[in-house]
């Protein structure tokens, strides 16, 4: 078997243009940076309650009395010759206890929801301890003297309770997005609880550095966390984690992201091995590509290749193109590699695309018209793709001569996808037959 390098091909390699789309992708990522995944099932990492107590209002602790009576707080302050009044300023809905230092029975009331003051009347002159409590706040108290015939006042500043949560991860660097969430229902297929971000709340972002991150100043409640590894730092193949923590609860939390990198060889034996478009099927023993679509292995073992080699036998039935997808996240996000034939919109080129949300952005176009005899319609040839890091080296083998013909290298400067499935694509009105289709981690060892 000999390798042929034509002068025209050598010149093509020198002149091939790699069009980076890092700016476009960065803009899209920035636009979504404040989002967490909505309607997601989440793993509970911390235990604890799911929010404020539902057992009733939080009551202040008493110090001088053992009994309190519930009173209706007033807006007005009546003048009573032998008794006094007390105006307490605090947060709306706070529970207030006014207890005489000398002992006896205290008064208890609640600040109205639409006000920040509560007035207690008919108090005997003397020293009183005034305390306020509210769910989610530290309790506050003060002492005040009530004078007969007058209204005294006191302000109780309730300080919000906050927590600092330390995350210890099994990855050295990455990102955590977090926001308050609420359970919204159950996934009928799995029975898992689904969560949505609370409307109007903000999502915050903290970086994982040295395997640690701290979420500062969290109020009591439930938070959704989206944890991801930094693929640009080489942390490839770690599964995205959606989780939930409850406060009060654990504040020192271990997070382990499962690593998913395919190592087994994929070689299809029946159409059941594929997740294929409905209009595709079989032609003899070959997979028949009929029009636009993407086919991916349906077994998760074969959906997380990093570096890989693909060897596939393909025939362009209508001479449009033979297309393959690499590191596919799903049927809408992947690298698309096309070898076009005589009937294509751009005949005889090798071209690569980054496809996000089904929208292709071109990376590279390399003329391959030196190999028209090998790429003829209705003739099988072998495509070999070797992907290492962010580059895909493509070659073909002539079925008649056995010659290996290097076509070129497609590179993604932005490194959009670090792992994913290897499959078959059709961007245009392509009609092809796929025979052998073999994917190996790193390199295939034939024979």
CSV table of C-alpha atoms in Angstrom, one decimal:
chain,number,residue,atom,x,y,z
A,1,UNK,CA,0.0,0.0,0.0
A,2,UNK,CA,1.5,3.4,-1.0
A,3,UNK,CA,0.7,6.9,0.0
A,4,UNK,CA,0.3,9.4,-2.8
A,5,UNK,CA,1.0,13.2,-2.3
A,6,UNK,CA,0.2,15.1,-5.5
A,7,UNK,CA,1.8,18.5,-6.0
A,8,UNK,CA,-1.7,20.1,-6.1
A,9,UNK,CA,-2.5,18.5,-2.7
A,10,UNK,CA,0.7,19.7,-1.2
A,11,UNK,CA,-0.1,23.3,-2.3
A,12,UNK,CA,-3.6,22.9,-0.9
A,13,UNK,CA,-2.3,22.0,2.5
A,14,UNK,CA,-0.2,25.1,2.6
A,15,UNK,CA,-3.1,27.3,1.5
A,16,UNK,CA,-5.9,25.8,3.6
A,17,UNK,CA,-7.8,28.3,5.6
A,18,UNK,CA,-9.0,27.6,9.1
A,19,UNK,CA,-11.8,30.0,10.0
A,20,UNK,CA,-12.1,30.4,13.9
A,21,UNK,CA,-15.5,31.0,15.3
A,22,UNK,CA,-14.3,31.4,18.9
A,23,UNK,CA,-15.8,34.9,19.0
A,24,UNK,CA,-19.3,33.7,18.0
A,25,UNK,CA,-19.3,30.8,20.4
A,26,UNK,CA,-17.9,33.0,23.3
A,27,UNK,CA,-20.8,35.4,22.8
A,28,UNK,CA,-23.4,32.6,22.9
A,29,UNK,CA,-21.8,31.2,26.1
A,30,UNK,CA,-21.8,34.6,27.7
A,31,UNK,CA,-25.4,35.1,27.0
A,32,UNK,CA,-26.3,31.9,28.8
A,33,UNK,CA,-23.7,32.3,31.6
A,34,UNK,CA,-26.3,33.4,34.1
A,35,UNK,CA,-28.6,30.4,33.5
A,36,UNK,CA,-28.9,27.2,35.4
A,37,UNK,CA,-30.7,24.2,33.9
A,38,UNK,CA,-34.4,24.5,34.4
A,39,UNK,CA,-36.8,21.6,34.9
A,40,UNK,CA,-33.9,19.3,35.9
A,41,UNK,CA,-33.7,16.4,38.3
A,42,UNK,CA,-31.1,17.2,40.9
A,43,UNK,CA,-29.0,15.2,43.3
A,44,UNK,CA,-29.4,16.3,47.0
A,45,UNK,CA,-25.8,16.9,48.2
A,46,UNK,CA,-26.4,18.4,51.7
A,47,UNK,CA,-29.5,17.0,53.4
A,48,UNK,CA,-31.2,19.6,55.6
A,49,UNK,CA,-34.6,21.2,55.3
A,50,UNK,CA,-36.0,22.3,52.0
A,51,UNK,CA,-36.6,25.9,53.2
A,52,UNK,CA,-38.2,27.8,56.0
A,53,UNK,CA,-40.0,25.9,58.8
A,54,UNK,CA,-43.7,25.2,58.3
A,55,UNK,CA,-44.3,24.5,62.0
A,56,UNK,CA,-45.4,28.1,62.6
A,57,UNK,CA,-43.8,31.5,63.2
A,58,UNK,CA,-40.4,31.6,64.9
A,59,UNK,CA,-40.8,32.8,68.5
A,60,UNK,CA,-38.2,34.7,70.6
A,61,UNK,CA,-36.7,33.1,73.6
A,62,UNK,CA,-37.8,34.5,76.9
A,63,UNK,CA,-35.5,35.3,79.8
A,64,UNK,CA,-37.5,36.7,82.7
A,65,UNK,CA,-41.0,35.1,82.2
A,66,UNK,CA,-42.3,31.7,81.6
A,67,UNK,CA,-45.7,32.7,80.2
A,68,UNK,CA,-46.8,35.1,77.5
A,69,UNK,CA,-50.1,36.3,76.3
A,70,UNK,CA,-50.9,37.1,72.7
A,71,UNK,CA,-52.0,40.6,72.2
A,72,UNK,CA,-53.2,42.6,69.2
A,73,UNK,CA,-50.7,45.3,68.4
A,74,UNK,CA,-52.0,48.7,67.7
A,75,UNK,CA,-51.4,51.5,65.3
A,76,UNK,CA,-52.3,54.3,67.8
A,77,UNK,CA,-50.7,55.1,71.1
A,78,UNK,CA,-53.3,56.1,73.7
A,79,UNK,CA,-52.3,58.3,76.6
A,80,UNK,CA,-52.9,56.4,79.9
A,81,UNK,CA,-52.1,58.3,83.1
A,82,UNK,CA,-50.8,55.2,85.1
A,83,UNK,CA,-49.5,53.1,82.3
A,84,UNK,CA,-47.2,53.5,79.3
A,85,UNK,CA,-46.8,52.3,75.7
A,86,UNK,CA,-44.0,50.8,73.7
A,87,UNK,CA,-43.4,51.2,69.9
A,88,UNK,CA,-41.2,48.4,68.5
A,89,UNK,CA,-39.6,48.8,65.1
A,90,UNK,CA,-38.6,45.5,63.4
A,91,UNK,CA,-39.1,43.5,60.2
A,92,UNK,CA,-42.6,42.8,58.9
A,93,UNK,CA,-44.0,39.6,60.3
A,94,UNK,CA,-41.5,39.4,63.1
A,95,UNK,CA,-42.8,38.0,66.4
A,96,UNK,CA,-42.2,40.4,69.3
A,97,UNK,CA,-42.1,39.5,73.0
A,98,UNK,CA,-42.2,42.2,75.6
A,99,UNK,CA,-41.3,40.8,79.0
A,100,UNK,CA,-41.0,42.7,82.4
A,101,UNK,CA,-37.6,42.2,83.9
A,102,UNK,CA,-39.2,41.7,87.3
A,103,UNK,CA,-41.0,38.6,86.0
A,104,UNK,CA,-44.7,37.8,85.6
A,105,UNK,CA,-46.4,37.5,82.2
A,106,UNK,CA,-45.1,38.9,79.0
A,107,UNK,CA,-46.9,40.2,75.9
A,108,UNK,CA,-46.5,38.7,72.5
A,109,UNK,CA,-47.5,40.0,69.1
A,110,UNK,CA,-46.5,40.2,65.4
A,111,UNK,CA,-45.5,43.1,63.3
A,112,UNK,CA,-48.1,43.5,60.5
A,113,UNK,CA,-47.0,42.4,57.0
A,114,UNK,CA,-47.5,45.9,55.7
A,115,UNK,CA,-45.7,47.8,58.5
A,116,UNK,CA,-42.4,47.8,60.3
A,117,UNK,CA,-43.7,48.8,63.8
A,118,UNK,CA,-45.9,47.2,66.4
A,119,UNK,CA,-47.3,49.1,69.4
A,120,UNK,CA,-47.8,47.5,72.8
A,121,UNK,CA,-50.1,49.5,75.1
A,122,UNK,CA,-51.2,49.2,78.8
A,123,UNK,CA,-47.7,48.4,80.1
A,124,UNK,CA,-46.9,49.0,83.7
A,125,UNK,CA,-44.0,51.4,84.3
A,126,UNK,CA,-40.6,49.7,84.7
A,127,UNK,CA,-37.8,47.8,82.8
A,128,UNK,CA,-38.7,45.5,80.0
A,129,UNK,CA,-36.7,43.2,77.8
A,130,UNK,CA,-37.9,43.3,74.2
A,131,UNK,CA,-37.0,40.5,71.8
A,132,UNK,CA,-37.8,39.8,68.1
A,133,UNK,CA,-37.6,36.6,66.0
A,134,UNK,CA,-38.2,35.9,62.3
A,135,UNK,CA,-37.5,32.9,60.2
A,136,UNK,CA,-34.2,33.3,58.4
A,137,UNK,CA,-32.9,36.0,60.8
A,138,UNK,CA,-30.8,36.1,64.0
A,139,UNK,CA,-32.9,36.9,67.0
A,140,UNK,CA,-32.4,40.4,68.4
A,141,UNK,CA,-33.2,41.9,71.8
A,142,UNK,CA,-32.8,45.0,73.9
A,143,UNK,CA,-33.9,46.5,77.2
A,144,UNK,CA,-36.1,49.6,77.5
A,145,UNK,CA,-37.8,51.6,80.3
A,146,UNK,CA,-41.5,52.2,80.0
A,147,UNK,CA,-42.7,55.4,81.7
A,148,UNK,CA,-46.3,56.0,82.7
A,149,UNK,CA,-48.2,58.4,80.5
A,150,UNK,CA,-45.7,58.2,77.8
A,151,UNK,CA,-44.7,56.2,74.7
A,152,UNK,CA,-41.3,54.7,74.6
A,153,UNK,CA,-39.7,53.3,71.5
A,154,UNK,CA,-37.0,50.7,70.6
A,155,UNK,CA,-35.6,49.4,67.3
A,156,UNK,CA,-34.6,45.8,66.9
A,157,UNK,CA,-32.3,45.2,63.9
A,158,UNK,CA,-32.8,41.6,62.7
A,159,UNK,CA,-29.6,40.4,60.9
A,160,UNK,CA,-30.2,37.8,58.1
A,161,UNK,CA,-28.8,34.4,58.8
A,162,UNK,CA,-26.3,33.4,56.1
A,163,UNK,CA,-24.1,30.4,55.4
A,164,UNK,CA,-20.9,29.9,53.6
A,165,UNK,CA,-20.8,26.6,51.8
A,166,UNK,CA,-17.5,25.0,50.8
A,167,UNK,CA,-17.5,22.7,47.8
A,168,UNK,CA,-14.7,20.0,47.6
A,169,UNK,CA,-14.6,18.7,44.1
A,170,UNK,CA,-12.8,15.8,42.4
A,171,UNK,CA,-11.8,18.2,39.6
A,172,UNK,CA,-9.0,20.8,39.9
A,173,UNK,CA,-10.8,23.5,38.0
A,174,UNK,CA,-14.3,24.2,36.8
A,175,UNK,CA,-17.4,26.3,37.3
A,176,UNK,CA,-20.4,26.2,39.6
A,177,UNK,CA,-23.6,28.1,38.7
A,178,UNK,CA,-26.1,28.4,41.6
A,179,UNK,CA,-29.5,30.0,42.2
A,180,UNK,CA,-32.5,29.5,44.5
A,181,UNK,CA,-34.8,26.8,43.2
A,182,UNK,CA,-38.2,25.3,43.9
A,183,UNK,CA,-39.5,21.8,43.3
A,184,UNK,CA,-42.0,21.9,40.5
A,185,UNK,CA,-43.1,18.3,40.1
A,186,UNK,CA,-42.0,14.8,39.3
A,187,UNK,CA,-40.7,13.3,36.1
A,188,UNK,CA,-43.3,10.6,35.2
A,189,UNK,CA,-40.7,8.3,33.5
A,190,UNK,CA,-38.2,8.3,36.4
A,191,UNK,CA,-40.0,9.4,39.5
A,192,UNK,CA,-37.3,12.0,40.1
A,193,UNK,CA,-38.2,15.5,41.5
A,194,UNK,CA,-37.7,18.3,39.0
A,195,UNK,CA,-36.6,21.8,40.0
A,196,UNK,CA,-36.9,25.3,38.5
A,197,UNK,CA,-35.1,28.5,39.4
A,198,UNK,CA,-37.3,30.8,41.5
A,199,UNK,CA,-38.6,33.6,39.2
A,200,UNK,CA,-36.8,36.8,39.6
A,201,UNK,CA,-33.8,35.4,41.4
A,202,UNK,CA,-30.3,35.8,40.1
A,203,UNK,CA,-27.8,33.0,39.2
A,204,UNK,CA,-24.3,33.4,40.5
A,205,UNK,CA,-21.1,31.9,39.2
A,206,UNK,CA,-18.1,30.8,41.2
A,207,UNK,CA,-14.9,29.1,39.9
A,208,UNK,CA,-13.5,25.9,41.2
A,209,UNK,CA,-9.8,26.5,41.9
A,210,UNK,CA,-7.5,23.9,43.4
A,211,UNK,CA,-10.6,21.5,43.7
A,212,UNK,CA,-12.4,24.0,46.0
A,213,UNK,CA,-15.0,26.7,45.7
A,214,UNK,CA,-17.0,28.6,48.3
A,215,UNK,CA,-20.5,29.9,48.0
A,216,UNK,CA,-20.7,32.9,50.3
A,217,UNK,CA,-23.6,34.6,52.0
A,218,UNK,CA,-26.4,32.1,51.3
A,219,UNK,CA,-29.8,32.7,53.0
A,220,UNK,CA,-31.7,29.7,54.3
A,221,UNK,CA,-33.5,27.8,51.5
A,222,UNK,CA,-32.9,25.5,48.6
A,223,UNK,CA,-30.3,26.1,45.9
A,224,UNK,CA,-29.7,24.4,42.6
A,225,UNK,CA,-26.1,23.9,41.6
A,226,UNK,CA,-24.8,23.2,38.1
A,227,UNK,CA,-21.2,21.9,38.3
A,228,UNK,CA,-19.0,21.4,35.3
A,229,UNK,CA,-15.3,20.7,34.7
A,230,UNK,CA,-13.1,23.1,32.7
A,231,UNK,CA,-12.6,21.3,29.5
A,232,UNK,CA,-10.3,24.0,28.2
A,233,UNK,CA,-7.9,23.0,31.0
A,234,UNK,CA,-7.9,19.5,29.7
A,235,UNK,CA,-10.5,18.0,32.1
A,236,UNK,CA,-12.3,16.0,29.4
A,237,UNK,CA,-15.1,13.5,29.8
A,238,UNK,CA,-16.5,14.6,33.1
A,239,UNK,CA,-20.3,14.4,33.4
A,240,UNK,CA,-22.2,17.6,34.0
A,241,UNK,CA,-23.8,17.6,37.5
A,242,UNK,CA,-27.1,19.1,38.5
A,243,UNK,CA,-27.5,19.1,42.2
A,244,UNK,CA,-29.4,20.7,45.0
A,245,UNK,CA,-28.4,21.8,48.6
A,246,UNK,CA,-30.7,22.8,51.4
A,247,UNK,CA,-29.9,25.4,54.1
A,248,UNK,CA,-29.7,24.9,57.0
A,249,UNK,CA,-27.8,21.7,56.2
A,250,UNK,CA,-24.3,20.6,55.5
A,251,UNK,CA,-21.9,23.4,54.7
A,252,UNK,CA,-18.9,21.3,53.8
A,253,UNK,CA,-19.8,19.3,50.8
A,254,UNK,CA,-18.0,16.8,48.6
A,255,UNK,CA,-18.8,16.8,44.9
A,256,UNK,CA,-17.7,14.0,42.6
A,257,UNK,CA,-18.3,14.3,38.9
A,258,UNK,CA,-18.4,11.0,37.1
A,259,UNK,CA,-15.9,10.7,34.2
A,260,UNK,CA,-17.3,9.4,31.0
A,261,UNK,CA,-14.8,8.5,28.3
A,262,UNK,CA,-15.6,5.8,25.8
A,263,UNK,CA,-12.8,3.1,25.5
A,264,UNK,CA,-14.6,0.3,23.7
A,265,UNK,CA,-14.6,-0.2,20.0
A,266,UNK,CA,-17.8,0.4,18.2
A,267,UNK,CA,-18.7,-1.6,15.1
A,268,UNK,CA,-22.3,-1.9,14.0
A,269,UNK,CA,-23.9,-5.2,13.1
A,270,UNK,CA,-27.5,-4.2,12.7
A,271,UNK,CA,-29.6,-1.1,12.3
A,272,UNK,CA,-30.7,-1.6,16.0
A,273,UNK,CA,-27.2,-0.4,16.9
A,274,UNK,CA,-28.0,3.0,15.7
A,275,UNK,CA,-30.4,5.9,16.6
A,276,UNK,CA,-31.2,6.8,13.0
A,277,UNK,CA,-33.6,9.2,11.2
A,278,UNK,CA,-36.9,7.7,10.3
A,279,UNK,CA,-36.3,7.9,6.5
A,280,UNK,CA,-33.0,6.0,6.7
A,281,UNK,CA,-32.9,2.2,6.5
A,282,UNK,CA,-30.9,-0.8,5.1
A,283,UNK,CA,-29.7,-1.5,1.6
A,284,UNK,CA,-28.7,-5.1,1.5
A,285,UNK,CA,-26.4,-5.2,4.5
A,286,UNK,CA,-25.4,-1.6,4.4
A,287,UNK,CA,-26.9,1.4,6.2
A,288,UNK,CA,-28.8,3.5,3.7
A,289,UNK,CA,-28.5,7.3,4.2
A,290,UNK,CA,-31.5,9.0,2.6
A,291,UNK,CA,-31.5,12.8,3.1
A,292,UNK,CA,-30.7,15.1,5.9
A,293,UNK,CA,-30.1,13.8,9.4
A,294,UNK,CA,-27.7,12.3,12.0
A,295,UNK,CA,-27.2,8.7,13.1
A,296,UNK,CA,-25.5,8.0,16.4
A,297,UNK,CA,-24.8,4.8,18.3
A,298,UNK,CA,-27.7,4.2,20.7
A,299,UNK,CA,-25.5,2.6,23.4
A,300,UNK,CA,-24.1,5.2,25.9
A,301,UNK,CA,-20.8,3.2,26.0
A,302,UNK,CA,-20.0,4.7,22.5
A,303,UNK,CA,-21.1,8.3,23.1
A,304,UNK,CA,-18.1,9.7,24.9
A,305,UNK,CA,-15.0,9.4,22.7
A,306,UNK,CA,-12.2,11.9,23.2
A,307,UNK,CA,-9.3,11.0,20.8
A,308,UNK,CA,-10.4,8.4,18.3
A,309,UNK,CA,-10.0,6.8,14.9
A,310,UNK,CA,-12.9,6.1,12.5
A,311,UNK,CA,-12.6,3.7,9.6
A,312,UNK,CA,-15.7,3.5,7.4
A,313,UNK,CA,-16.5,2.1,3.9
A,314,UNK,CA,-18.9,4.5,2.1
A,315,UNK,CA,-20.5,4.8,-1.3
A,316,UNK,CA,-22.0,8.1,-2.5
A,317,UNK,CA,-25.0,6.9,-4.4
A,318,UNK,CA,-26.1,10.2,-5.8
A,319,UNK,CA,-22.6,11.9,-5.8
A,320,UNK,CA,-23.5,14.7,-3.3
A,321,UNK,CA,-21.4,14.0,-0.3
A,322,UNK,CA,-20.3,11.6,2.4
A,323,UNK,CA,-20.7,13.1,5.8
A,324,UNK,CA,-19.6,12.1,9.3
A,325,UNK,CA,-20.1,13.6,12.7
A,326,UNK,CA,-17.5,13.7,15.5
A,327,UNK,CA,-17.8,14.3,19.3
A,328,UNK,CA,-21.5,14.7,19.0
A,329,UNK,CA,-23.3,15.8,22.1
A,330,UNK,CA,-26.6,15.0,20.5
A,331,UNK,CA,-28.2,15.2,17.1
A,332,UNK,CA,-27.9,19.1,17.1
A,333,UNK,CA,-24.4,19.7,18.5
A,334,UNK,CA,-21.3,18.2,16.8
A,335,UNK,CA,-18.4,18.5,14.4
A,336,UNK,CA,-19.5,17.8,10.8
A,337,UNK,CA,-17.0,16.5,8.3
A,338,UNK,CA,-18.0,16.4,4.6
A,339,UNK,CA,-16.3,14.9,1.6
A,340,UNK,CA,-18.3,16.3,-1.4
A,341,UNK,CA,-18.7,14.6,-4.7
A,342,UNK,CA,-19.5,15.7,-8.3
A,343,UNK,CA,-23.1,16.7,-7.6
A,344,UNK,CA,-22.5,18.9,-4.5
A,345,UNK,CA,-22.9,22.6,-4.2
A,346,UNK,CA,-19.1,22.7,-3.9
A,347,UNK,CA,-17.8,19.7,-5.8
A,348,UNK,CA,-14.8,17.8,-4.5
A,349,UNK,CA,-13.9,19.6,-1.3
A,350,UNK,CA,-13.2,18.5,2.3
A,351,UNK,CA,-15.0,20.8,4.6
A,352,UNK,CA,-15.6,21.0,8.4
A,353,UNK,CA,-18.2,22.7,10.5
A,354,UNK,CA,-19.0,23.3,14.1
A,355,UNK,CA,-22.8,22.6,14.5
A,356,UNK,CA,-24.6,24.1,17.5
A,357,UNK,CA,-28.3,23.9,17.9
A,358,UNK,CA,-28.4,22.5,14.3
A,359,UNK,CA,-26.7,25.7,12.9
A,360,UNK,CA,-23.4,25.0,11.1
A,361,UNK,CA,-20.5,27.4,11.2
A,362,UNK,CA,-17.7,26.6,8.8
A,363,UNK,CA,-14.2,25.8,10.0
A,364,UNK,CA,-12.2,24.8,6.9
A,365,UNK,CA,-12.6,24.1,3.2
A,366,UNK,CA,-9.9,22.1,1.4
A,367,UNK,CA,-10.1,21.2,-2.3
A,368,UNK,CA,-9.8,17.5,-3.0
A,369,UNK,CA,-10.4,17.5,-6.8
A,370,UNK,CA,-7.1,15.6,-7.3
A,371,UNK,CA,-9.0,12.5,-6.2
A,372,UNK,CA,-12.1,12.5,-8.4
A,373,UNK,CA,-11.5,8.9,-9.5
A,374,UNK,CA,-11.7,7.6,-6.0
A,375,UNK,CA,-14.7,9.8,-5.1
A,376,UNK,CA,-16.8,8.7,-8.0
A,377,UNK,CA,-20.5,8.1,-7.4
A,378,UNK,CA,-21.7,4.5,-6.8
A,379,UNK,CA,-18.2,3.4,-5.9
A,380,UNK,CA,-17.1,2.3,-2.4
A,381,UNK,CA,-14.0,3.9,-0.8
A,382,UNK,CA,-12.7,3.9,2.7
A,383,UNK,CA,-12.7,7.0,4.9
A,384,UNK,CA,-10.2,7.2,7.8
A,385,UNK,CA,-10.6,10.0,10.4
A,386,UNK,CA,-8.1,10.4,13.2
A,387,UNK,CA,-9.0,13.0,15.9
A,388,UNK,CA,-6.4,14.1,18.4
A,389,UNK,CA,-7.2,17.0,20.7
A,390,UNK,CA,-8.8,19.6,18.4
A,391,UNK,CA,-7.6,18.4,15.0
A,392,UNK,CA,-9.1,15.8,12.6
A,393,UNK,CA,-6.8,14.3,10.1
A,394,UNK,CA,-8.8,12.8,7.1
A,395,UNK,CA,-7.7,10.4,4.4
A,396,UNK,CA,-9.3,8.0,2.0
A,397,UNK,CA,-8.3,4.7,0.6
A,398,UNK,CA,-9.0,3.9,-3.1
A,399,UNK,CA,-11.0,0.6,-3.3
A,400,UNK,CA,-9.5,-0.3,-6.7
A,401,UNK,CA,-5.8,0.5,-6.0
A,402,UNK,CA,-5.5,0.3,-2.2
A,403,UNK,CA,-3.7,3.7,-2.3
A,404,UNK,CA,-4.0,5.8,0.9
A,405,UNK,CA,-4.7,9.4,-0.1
A,406,UNK,CA,-4.4,12.1,2.7
A,407,UNK,CA,-6.9,14.9,2.2
A,408,UNK,CA,-6.1,17.4,5.0
A,409,UNK,CA,-6.5,18.4,8.6
A,410,UNK,CA,-9.5,20.2,10.1
A,411,UNK,CA,-8.9,22.1,13.3
A,412,UNK,CA,-11.2,23.8,15.7
A,413,UNK,CA,-9.2,26.6,17.5
A,414,UNK,CA,-12.1,27.1,20.0
A,415,UNK,CA,-12.1,23.4,21.1
A,416,UNK,CA,-15.9,23.4,21.3
A,417,UNK,CA,-16.4,19.7,21.9
A,418,UNK,CA,-14.0,17.6,24.0
A,419,UNK,CA,-15.8,14.3,24.0
A,420,UNK,CA,-18.8,12.9,22.2
A,421,UNK,CA,-20.2,10.3,19.8
A,422,UNK,CA,-18.9,9.4,16.4
A,423,UNK,CA,-21.6,8.9,13.8
A,424,UNK,CA,-23.0,9.5,10.3
A,425,UNK,CA,-24.5,12.7,9.0
A,426,UNK,CA,-26.2,14.2,6.0
A,427,UNK,CA,-26.3,17.9,5.7
A,428,UNK,CA,-27.7,18.0,2.2
A,429,UNK,CA,-29.9,15.8,0.1
A,430,UNK,CA,-27.4,13.0,0.4
A,431,UNK,CA,-27.9,9.3,-0.6
A,432,UNK,CA,-25.2,7.0,0.6
A,433,UNK,CA,-24.5,3.5,1.7
A,434,UNK,CA,-22.3,2.8,4.7
A,435,UNK,CA,-20.7,-0.6,5.1
A,436,UNK,CA,-18.0,-1.0,7.7
A,437,UNK,CA,-18.1,1.6,10.4
A,438,UNK,CA,-15.5,1.1,13.1
A,439,UNK,CA,-14.6,3.6,15.9
A,440,UNK,CA,-11.8,3.0,18.3
A,441,UNK,CA,-10.4,5.0,21.2
A,442,UNK,CA,-7.1,6.5,20.0
A,443,UNK,CA,-6.4,4.0,17.1
A,444,UNK,CA,-7.9,0.9,15.5
A,445,UNK,CA,-5.8,-2.2,15.1
A,446,UNK,CA,-7.1,-4.0,12.1
A,447,UNK,CA,-6.7,-7.7,11.7
